[in-house]
Structure formats: structure tokens, C-alpha cells
JSON list of C-alpha atoms in Angstrom, two decimals:
[
{"chain": "G", "resi": 273, "resn": "UNK", "atom": "CA", "xyz": [81.12, 98.69, 93.05]},
{"chain": "G", "resi": 274, "resn": "UNK", "atom": "CA", "xyz": [82.17, 95.27, 91.84]},
{"chain": "G", "resi": 275, "resn": "UNK", "atom": "CA", "xyz": [85.79, 94.65, 91.00]},
{"chain": "G", "resi": 276, "resn": "UNK", "atom": "CA", "xyz": [86.82, 92.70, 87.94]},
{"chain": "G", "resi": 277, "resn": "UNK", "atom": "CA", "xyz": [89.14, 89.77, 88.51]},
{"chain": "G", "resi": 278, "resn": "UNK", "atom": "CA", "xyz": [90.96, 89.38, 85.21]},
{"chain": "G", "resi": 279, "resn": "UNK", "atom": "CA", "xyz": [94.58, 88.72, 84.24]},
{"chain": "G", "resi": 280, "resn": "UNK", "atom": "CA", "xyz": [96.61, 91.79, 83.29]},
{"chain": "G", "resi": 281, "resn": "UNK", "atom": "CA", "xyz": [100.18, 92.86, 82.78]},
{"chain": "G", "resi": 282, "resn": "UNK", "atom": "CA", "xyz": [101.26, 95.25, 85.51]},
{"chain": "G", "resi": 283, "resn": "UNK", "atom": "CA", "xyz": [104.23, 96.40, 83.41]},
{"chain": "G", "resi": 284, "resn": "UNK", "atom": "CA", "xyz": [101.96, 97.30, 80.49]},
{"chain": "G", "resi": 285, "resn": "UNK", "atom": "CA", "xyz": [99.43, 99.03, 82.77]},
{"chain": "G", "resi": 286, "resn": "UNK", "atom": "CA", "xyz": [102.19, 101.15, 84.35]},
{"chain": "G", "resi": 287, "resn": "UNK", "atom": "CA", "xyz": [103.74, 102.00, 80.99]},
{"chain": "G", "resi": 288, "resn": "UNK", "atom": "CA", "xyz": [100.42, 103.09, 79.47]},
{"chain": "G", "resi": 289, "resn": "UNK", "atom": "CA", "xyz": [99.42, 105.12, 82.52]},
{"chain": "G", "resi": 290, "resn": "UNK", "atom": "CA", "xyz": [102.70, 106.95, 83.06]},
{"chain": "G", "resi": 291, "resn": "UNK", "atom": "CA", "xyz": [103.10, 107.92, 79.41]},
{"chain": "G", "resi": 292, "resn": "UNK", "atom": "CA", "xyz": [100.40, 110.60, 79.69]},
{"chain": "G", "resi": 293, "resn": "UNK", "atom": "CA", "xyz": [101.64, 111.92, 83.04]},
{"chain": "G", "resi": 294, "resn": "UNK", "atom": "CA", "xyz": [105.23, 112.04, 81.82]},
{"chain": "G", "resi": 295, "resn": "UNK", "atom": "CA", "xyz": [104.25, 114.41, 79.01]},
{"chain": "G", "resi": 296, "resn": "UNK", "atom": "CA", "xyz": [102.40, 116.71, 81.41]},
{"chain": "G", "resi": 297, "resn": "UNK", "atom": "CA", "xyz": [105.36, 116.70, 83.81]},
{"chain": "G", "resi": 298, "resn": "UNK", "atom": "CA", "xyz": [107.81, 117.57, 81.01]},
{"chain": "G", "resi": 299, "resn": "UNK", "atom": "CA", "xyz": [105.58, 120.46, 79.89]},
{"chain": "G", "resi": 300, "resn": "UNK", "atom": "CA", "xyz": [105.82, 121.82, 83.42]},
{"chain": "G", "resi": 301, "resn": "UNK", "atom": "CA", "xyz": [109.61, 121.41, 83.41]},
{"chain": "G", "resi": 302, "resn": "UNK", "atom": "CA", "xyz": [109.51, 118.64, 86.02]},
{"chain": "G", "resi": 303, "resn": "UNK", "atom": "CA", "xyz": [111.60, 115.52, 86.11]},
{"chain": "G", "resi": 304, "resn": "UNK", "atom": "CA", "xyz": [109.59, 112.32, 85.97]},
{"chain": "G", "resi": 305, "resn": "UNK", "atom": "CA", "xyz": [111.14, 108.99, 86.86]},
{"chain": "G", "resi": 306, "resn": "UNK", "atom": "CA", "xyz": [109.81, 105.46, 87.19]},
{"chain": "G", "resi": 307, "resn": "UNK", "atom": "CA", "xyz": [111.39, 102.61, 89.13]},
{"chain": "G", "resi": 308, "resn": "UNK", "atom": "CA", "xyz": [109.59, 99.29, 88.69]},
{"chain": "G", "resi": 309, "resn": "UNK", "atom": "CA", "xyz": [111.19, 96.45, 90.60]},
{"chain": "G", "resi": 310, "resn": "UNK", "atom": "CA", "xyz": [108.32, 94.14, 89.59]},
{"chain": "G", "resi": 311, "resn": "UNK", "atom": "CA", "xyz": [109.24, 94.23, 85.89]},
{"chain": "G", "resi": 312, "resn": "UNK", "atom": "CA", "xyz": [109.48, 90.69, 84.60]},
{"chain": "G", "resi": 313, "resn": "UNK", "atom": "CA", "xyz": [107.10, 89.33, 87.26]},
{"chain": "G", "resi": 314, "resn": "UNK", "atom": "CA", "xyz": [104.13, 87.22, 86.23]},
{"chain": "G", "resi": 315, "resn": "UNK", "atom": "CA", "xyz": [100.88, 88.82, 85.19]},
{"chain": "G", "resi": 316, "resn": "UNK", "atom": "CA", "xyz": [98.42, 89.55, 87.99]},
{"chain": "G", "resi": 317, "resn": "UNK", "atom": "CA", "xyz": [94.72, 89.01, 88.49]},
{"chain": "G", "resi": 318, "resn": "UNK", "atom": "CA", "xyz": [92.65, 91.96, 89.59]},
{"chain": "G", "resi": 319, "resn": "UNK", "atom": "CA", "xyz": [90.85, 95.00, 88.29]},
{"chain": "G", "resi": 320, "resn": "UNK", "atom": "CA", "xyz": [93.28, 96.80, 85.96]},
{"chain": "G", "resi": 321, "resn": "UNK", "atom": "CA", "xyz": [90.90, 99.73, 85.38]},
{"chain": "G", "resi": 322, "resn": "UNK", "atom": "CA", "xyz": [90.68, 100.47, 89.11]},
{"chain": "G", "resi": 323, "resn": "UNK", "atom": "CA", "xyz": [94.41, 100.02, 89.59]},
{"chain": "G", "resi": 324, "resn": "UNK", "atom": "CA", "xyz": [95.00, 102.40, 86.67]},
{"chain": "G", "resi": 325, "resn": "UNK", "atom": "CA", "xyz": [92.64, 104.90, 88.33]},
{"chain": "G", "resi": 326, "resn": "UNK", "atom": "CA", "xyz": [94.62, 104.72, 91.59]},
{"chain": "G", "resi": 327, "resn": "UNK", "atom": "CA", "xyz": [97.89, 105.20, 89.75]},
{"chain": "G", "resi": 328, "resn": "UNK", "atom": "CA", "xyz": [96.52, 108.01, 87.61]},
{"chain": "G", "resi": 329, "resn": "UNK", "atom": "CA", "xyz": [95.01, 109.88, 90.58]},
{"chain": "G", "resi": 330, "resn": "UNK", "atom": "CA", "xyz": [98.27, 109.74, 92.54]},
{"chain": "G", "resi": 331, "resn": "UNK", "atom": "CA", "xyz": [100.43, 110.77, 89.59]},
{"chain": "G", "resi": 332, "resn": "UNK", "atom": "CA", "xyz": [98.07, 113.54, 88.47]},
{"chain": "G", "resi": 333, "resn": "UNK", "atom": "CA", "xyz": [98.01, 115.03, 91.97]},
{"chain": "G", "resi": 334, "resn": "UNK", "atom": "CA", "xyz": [101.79, 114.84, 92.24]},
{"chain": "G", "resi": 335, "resn": "UNK", "atom": "CA", "xyz": [102.27, 116.70, 88.97]},
{"chain": "G", "resi": 336, "resn": "UNK", "atom": "CA", "xyz": [99.49, 119.19, 89.73]},
{"chain": "G", "resi": 337, "resn": "UNK", "atom": "CA", "xyz": [100.91, 120.19, 93.12]},
{"chain": "G", "resi": 338, "resn": "UNK", "atom": "CA", "xyz": [104.57, 120.29, 92.03]},
{"chain": "G", "resi": 339, "resn": "UNK", "atom": "CA", "xyz": [105.98, 123.43, 90.40]},
{"chain": "G", "resi": 340, "resn": "UNK", "atom": "CA", "xyz": [109.69, 122.62, 90.60]},
{"chain": "G", "resi": 341, "resn": "UNK", "atom": "CA", "xyz": [111.74, 119.48, 90.98]},
{"chain": "G", "resi": 342, "resn": "UNK", "atom": "CA", "xyz": [109.98, 116.31, 90.04]},
{"chain": "G", "resi": 343, "resn": "UNK", "atom": "CA", "xyz": [107.83, 113.26, 90.54]},
{"chain": "G", "resi": 344, "resn": "UNK", "atom": "CA", "xyz": [109.09, 109.73, 91.15]},
{"chain": "G", "resi": 345, "resn": "UNK", "atom": "CA", "xyz": [106.98, 106.58, 90.85]},
{"chain": "G", "resi": 346, "resn": "UNK", "atom": "CA", "xyz": [108.21, 103.38, 92.51]},
{"chain": "G", "resi": 347, "resn": "UNK", "atom": "CA", "xyz": [106.43, 100.07, 92.02]},
{"chain": "G", "resi": 348, "resn": "UNK", "atom": "CA", "xyz": [107.56, 97.25, 94.28]},
{"chain": "G", "resi": 349, "resn": "UNK", "atom": "CA", "xyz": [106.49, 93.97, 95.77]},
{"chain": "G", "resi": 350, "resn": "UNK", "atom": "CA", "xyz": [106.11, 93.86, 99.55]},
{"chain": "G", "resi": 351, "resn": "UNK", "atom": "CA", "xyz": [106.92, 90.86, 101.73]},
{"chain": "G", "resi": 352, "resn": "UNK", "atom": "CA", "xyz": [103.94, 88.54, 102.08]},
{"chain": "G", "resi": 353, "resn": "UNK", "atom": "CA", "xyz": [101.80, 88.62, 105.20]},
{"chain": "G", "resi": 354, "resn": "UNK", "atom": "CA", "xyz": [101.76, 85.40, 107.27]},
{"chain": "G", "resi": 355, "resn": "UNK", "atom": "CA", "xyz": [98.24, 84.50, 106.13]},
{"chain": "G", "resi": 356, "resn": "UNK", "atom": "CA", "xyz": [98.81, 85.25, 102.41]},
{"chain": "G", "resi": 357, "resn": "UNK", "atom": "CA", "xyz": [98.20, 82.45, 99.94]},
{"chain": "G", "resi": 358, "resn": "UNK", "atom": "CA", "xyz": [101.16, 81.31, 97.83]},
{"chain": "G", "resi": 359, "resn": "UNK", "atom": "CA", "xyz": [99.62, 82.89, 94.71]},
{"chain": "G", "resi": 360, "resn": "UNK", "atom": "CA", "xyz": [99.21, 86.32, 96.36]},
{"chain": "G", "resi": 361, "resn": "UNK", "atom": "CA", "xyz": [101.51, 89.32, 95.83]},
{"chain": "G", "resi": 362, "resn": "UNK", "atom": "CA", "xyz": [101.44, 92.51, 97.84]},
{"chain": "G", "resi": 363, "resn": "UNK", "atom": "CA", "xyz": [102.01, 95.47, 95.56]},
{"chain": "G", "resi": 364, "resn": "UNK", "atom": "CA", "xyz": [103.22, 98.91, 96.66]},
{"chain": "G", "resi": 365, "resn": "UNK", "atom": "CA", "xyz": [102.74, 101.98, 94.48]},
{"chain": "G", "resi": 366, "resn": "UNK", "atom": "CA", "xyz": [104.72, 104.90, 95.91]},
{"chain": "G", "resi": 367, "resn": "UNK", "atom": "CA", "xyz": [104.51, 108.37, 94.37]},
{"chain": "G", "resi": 368, "resn": "UNK", "atom": "CA", "xyz": [107.02, 110.93, 95.66]},
{"chain": "G", "resi": 369, "resn": "UNK", "atom": "CA", "xyz": [106.96, 114.57, 94.65]},
{"chain": "G", "resi": 370, "resn": "UNK", "atom": "CA", "xyz": [108.78, 117.77, 95.53]},
{"chain": "G", "resi": 371, "resn": "UNK", "atom": "CA", "xyz": [105.52, 119.72, 95.60]},
{"chain": "G", "resi": 372, "resn": "UNK", "atom": "CA", "xyz": [103.75, 121.92, 98.11]},
{"chain": "G", "resi": 373, "resn": "UNK", "atom": "CA", "xyz": [103.37, 119.21, 100.74]},
{"chain": "G", "resi": 374, "resn": "UNK", "atom": "CA", "xyz": [100.66, 118.73, 103.33]},
{"chain": "G", "resi": 375, "resn": "UNK", "atom": "CA", "xyz": [100.75, 119.85, 106.97]},
{"chain": "G", "resi": 376, "resn": "UNK", "atom": "CA", "xyz": [100.67, 116.96, 109.44]},
{"chain": "G", "resi": 377, "resn": "UNK", "atom": "CA", "xyz": [97.38, 118.10, 110.96]},
{"chain": "G", "resi": 378, "resn": "UNK", "atom": "CA", "xyz": [95.70, 117.97, 107.52]},
{"chain": "G", "resi": 379, "resn": "UNK", "atom": "CA", "xyz": [97.05, 114.64, 106.28]},
{"chain": "G", "resi": 380, "resn": "UNK", "atom": "CA", "xyz": [94.21, 112.44, 107.53]},
{"chain": "G", "resi": 381, "resn": "UNK", "atom": "CA", "xyz": [91.48, 114.71, 106.15]},
{"chain": "G", "resi": 382, "resn": "UNK", "atom": "CA", "xyz": [92.83, 114.90, 102.57]},
{"chain": "G", "resi": 383, "resn": "UNK", "atom": "CA", "xyz": [91.38, 111.42, 101.99]},
{"chain": "G", "resi": 384, "resn": "UNK", "atom": "CA", "xyz": [87.87, 112.71, 102.80]},
{"chain": "G", "resi": 385, "resn": "UNK", "atom": "CA", "xyz": [85.45, 113.69, 100.03]},
{"chain": "G", "resi": 386, "resn": "UNK", "atom": "CA", "xyz": [85.52, 117.34, 98.96]},
{"chain": "G", "resi": 387, "resn": "UNK", "atom": "CA", "xyz": [88.39, 118.18, 101.32]},
{"chain": "G", "resi": 388, "resn": "UNK", "atom": "CA", "xyz": [91.63, 119.87, 100.38]},
{"chain": "G", "resi": 389, "resn": "UNK", "atom": "CA", "xyz": [94.37, 120.75, 102.83]},
{"chain": "G", "resi": 390, "resn": "UNK", "atom": "CA", "xyz": [93.88, 124.48, 102.32]},
{"chain": "G", "resi": 391, "resn": "UNK", "atom": "CA", "xyz": [90.93, 126.38, 100.81]},
{"chain": "G", "resi": 392, "resn": "UNK", "atom": "CA", "xyz": [93.30, 128.38, 98.62]},
{"chain": "G", "resi": 393, "resn": "UNK", "atom": "CA", "xyz": [94.39, 125.15, 96.89]},
{"chain": "G", "resi": 394, "resn": "UNK", "atom": "CA", "xyz": [91.16, 124.91, 94.91]},
{"chain": "G", "resi": 395, "resn": "UNK", "atom": "CA", "xyz": [91.59, 128.47, 93.66]},
{"chain": "G", "resi": 396, "resn": "UNK", "atom": "CA", "xyz": [95.23, 127.98, 92.67]},
{"chain": "G", "resi": 397, "resn": "UNK", "atom": "CA", "xyz": [95.32, 124.36, 91.47]},
{"chain": "G", "resi": 398, "resn": "UNK", "atom": "CA", "xyz": [91.69, 123.47, 90.76]},
{"chain": "G", "resi": 399, "resn": "UNK", "atom": "CA", "xyz": [90.04, 120.14, 91.44]},
{"chain": "G", "resi": 400, "resn": "UNK", "atom": "CA", "xyz": [87.12, 118.96, 93.48]},
{"chain": "G", "resi": 401, "resn": "UNK", "atom": "CA", "xyz": [88.84, 117.15, 96.33]},
{"chain": "G", "resi": 402, "resn": "UNK", "atom": "CA", "xyz": [87.56, 113.76, 95.19]},
{"chain": "G", "resi": 403, "resn": "UNK", "atom": "CA", "xyz": [90.69, 112.13, 93.74]},
{"chain": "G", "resi": 404, "resn": "UNK", "atom": "CA", "xyz": [92.25, 110.98, 97.01]},
{"chain": "G", "resi": 405, "resn": "UNK", "atom": "CA", "xyz": [88.87, 109.97, 98.49]},
{"chain": "G", "resi": 406, "resn": "UNK", "atom": "CA", "xyz": [88.23, 107.79, 95.44]},
{"chain": "G", "resi": 407, "resn": "UNK", "atom": "CA", "xyz": [91.76, 106.41, 95.63]},
{"chain": "G", "resi": 408, "resn": "UNK", "atom": "CA", "xyz": [91.35, 105.49, 99.31]},
{"chain": "G", "resi": 409, "resn": "UNK", "atom": "CA", "xyz": [87.98, 103.86, 98.61]},
{"chain": "G", "resi": 410, "resn": "UNK", "atom": "CA", "xyz": [89.44, 101.81, 95.76]},
{"chain": "G", "resi": 411, "resn": "UNK", "atom": "CA", "xyz": [92.40, 100.73, 97.89]},
{"chain": "G", "resi": 412, "resn": "UNK", "atom": "CA", "xyz": [90.00, 99.68, 100.67]},
{"chain": "G", "resi": 413, "resn": "UNK", "atom": "CA", "xyz": [87.76, 97.73, 98.29]},
{"chain": "G", "resi": 414, "resn": "UNK", "atom": "CA", "xyz": [90.81, 95.96, 96.87]},
{"chain": "G", "resi": 415, "resn": "UNK", "atom": "CA", "xyz": [91.86, 94.91, 100.38]},
{"chain": "G", "resi": 416, "resn": "UNK", "atom": "CA", "xyz": [94.68, 97.42, 100.64]},
{"chain": "G", "resi": 417, "resn": "UNK", "atom": "CA", "xyz": [95.38, 100.82, 102.11]},
{"chain": "G", "resi": 418, "resn": "UNK", "atom": "CA", "xyz": [96.95, 104.18, 101.34]},
{"chain": "G", "resi": 419, "resn": "UNK", "atom": "CA", "xyz": [99.13, 106.46, 103.46]},
{"chain": "G", "resi": 420, "resn": "UNK", "atom": "CA", "xyz": [100.79, 109.82, 103.08]},
{"chain": "G", "resi": 421, "resn": "UNK", "atom": "CA", "xyz": [104.02, 111.20, 104.48]},
{"chain": "G", "resi": 422, "resn": "UNK", "atom": "CA", "xyz": [104.53, 114.89, 103.85]},
{"chain": "G", "resi": 423, "resn": "UNK", "atom": "CA", "xyz": [105.96, 118.19, 104.99]},
{"chain": "G", "resi": 424, "resn": "UNK", "atom": "CA", "xyz": [104.87, 121.61, 103.72]},
{"chain": "G", "resi": 425, "resn": "UNK", "atom": "CA", "xyz": [107.30, 122.96, 101.15]},
{"chain": "G", "resi": 426, "resn": "UNK", "atom": "CA", "xyz": [109.16, 119.65, 100.91]},
{"chain": "G", "resi": 427, "resn": "UNK", "atom": "CA", "xyz": [106.74, 117.41, 99.03]},
{"chain": "G", "resi": 428, "resn": "UNK", "atom": "CA", "xyz": [104.82, 114.25, 99.71]},
{"chain": "G", "resi": 429, "resn": "UNK", "atom": "CA", "xyz": [105.02, 110.49, 99.42]},
{"chain": "G", "resi": 430, "resn": "UNK", "atom": "CA", "xyz": [101.78, 108.60, 98.85]},
{"chain": "G", "resi": 431, "resn": "UNK", "atom": "CA", "xyz": [101.92, 104.82, 99.22]},
{"chain": "G", "resi": 432, "resn": "UNK", "atom": "CA", "xyz": [99.10, 102.59, 98.04]},
{"chain": "G", "resi": 433, "resn": "UNK", "atom": "CA", "xyz": [99.45, 98.94, 99.01]},
{"chain": "G", "resi": 434, "resn": "UNK", "atom": "CA", "xyz": [97.20, 96.10, 97.91]},
{"chain": "G", "resi": 435, "resn": "UNK", "atom": "CA", "xyz": [97.16, 92.33, 97.51]},
{"chain": "G", "resi": 436, "resn": "UNK", "atom": "CA", "xyz": [96.81, 90.91, 94.01]},
{"chain": "G", "resi": 437, "resn": "UNK", "atom": "CA", "xyz": [96.70, 87.33, 92.84]},
{"chain": "G", "resi": 438, "resn": "UNK", "atom": "CA", "xyz": [99.36, 86.00, 90.48]},
{"chain": "G", "resi": 439, "resn": "UNK", "atom": "CA", "xyz": [98.00, 84.77, 87.14]},
{"chain": "G", "resi": 440, "resn": "UNK", "atom": "CA", "xyz": [98.86, 81.28, 85.99]},
{"chain": "G", "resi": 441, "resn": "UNK", "atom": "CA", "xyz": [101.94, 81.54, 83.75]},
{"chain": "G", "resi": 442, "resn": "UNK", "atom": "CA", "xyz": [100.24, 79.46, 81.04]}
]
């Protein structure tokens, strides 16, 4: 898999991606909120299609596994690492839901291919168990990572973090 390295507007990418998920969430009676503290930042250089796929996978899962309450997306910029170039930004995409949650002993395995936390999940919610594996792979390829914090019955927070170059503001 080769990543594109093209300029794109993060704000536009987020807006276009969340518009579909917001409709699905409303149909389920869920609240859906977005907090983007990067709005107004410069365009970035990276692979917008892969970033959109990460965002879509996380949001789709959050809506799928949430029956009451809501989903919250937070986009933020992380502090730079000591070895980061001046034109590098570390992006954090955090998706919080009030869904079914994941037991602590299953959290590492949900990023594996064809694995779901519970075999009854596939019967009730559908899916193949590939979305989070693909998301983790994309985060890795982009030089980032993904983590989950969750408790059964209380929901989950998935955080994808990755470095992206800032586009020239020409």
C-alpha cells in the first residue's frame, strides 16, 4: 500500500465524513457531536482517502455499537515530539461513544483481523471484524498509532494519532 502525499483540508475532510455518520446517528436517536480544535489550521499533506477511512471506520463502529446516548468526535493537535520537523503536526482523532464497551481482556485483540470482542456481536451487530484491523494498519503505515479505553456497558474511546505535514500556505 502506497500512501498519497497531497495537500488537503482537514476541516473539509471531517465535515464531509461526519455528515453521513450524523444522519445515521440521528436515525438511531443518538446524539452526535463534533469538536474540532484544529479548525482554521493550515491545510495538511498526507493521504486524505486513508485518513477518511480511519475516521469513517471509527465513527461507523461507534454508531453501530451504541443504542442509547451518543457519539462524540474530537479532533485536536498534539504537542510535537522532540524530533518532529517544524512543518509536522501530530493529529489526534478521538471517538467516544456510550455503547456496549469492550472488556479489558479483549481490548488488544479487537485490532486483529476477523476478531470481535464477543462471538454474539457478529450475530447482533453484523460486520466482519476487519474495520479496526484496517484502521490500525493504516495508522501504523502513516507513522501513528491507535488505542482504546473502554468498559463494558459504559462505552469506549478510540484515539488515532498520526503525524502529518503542514502544507505551504501559498
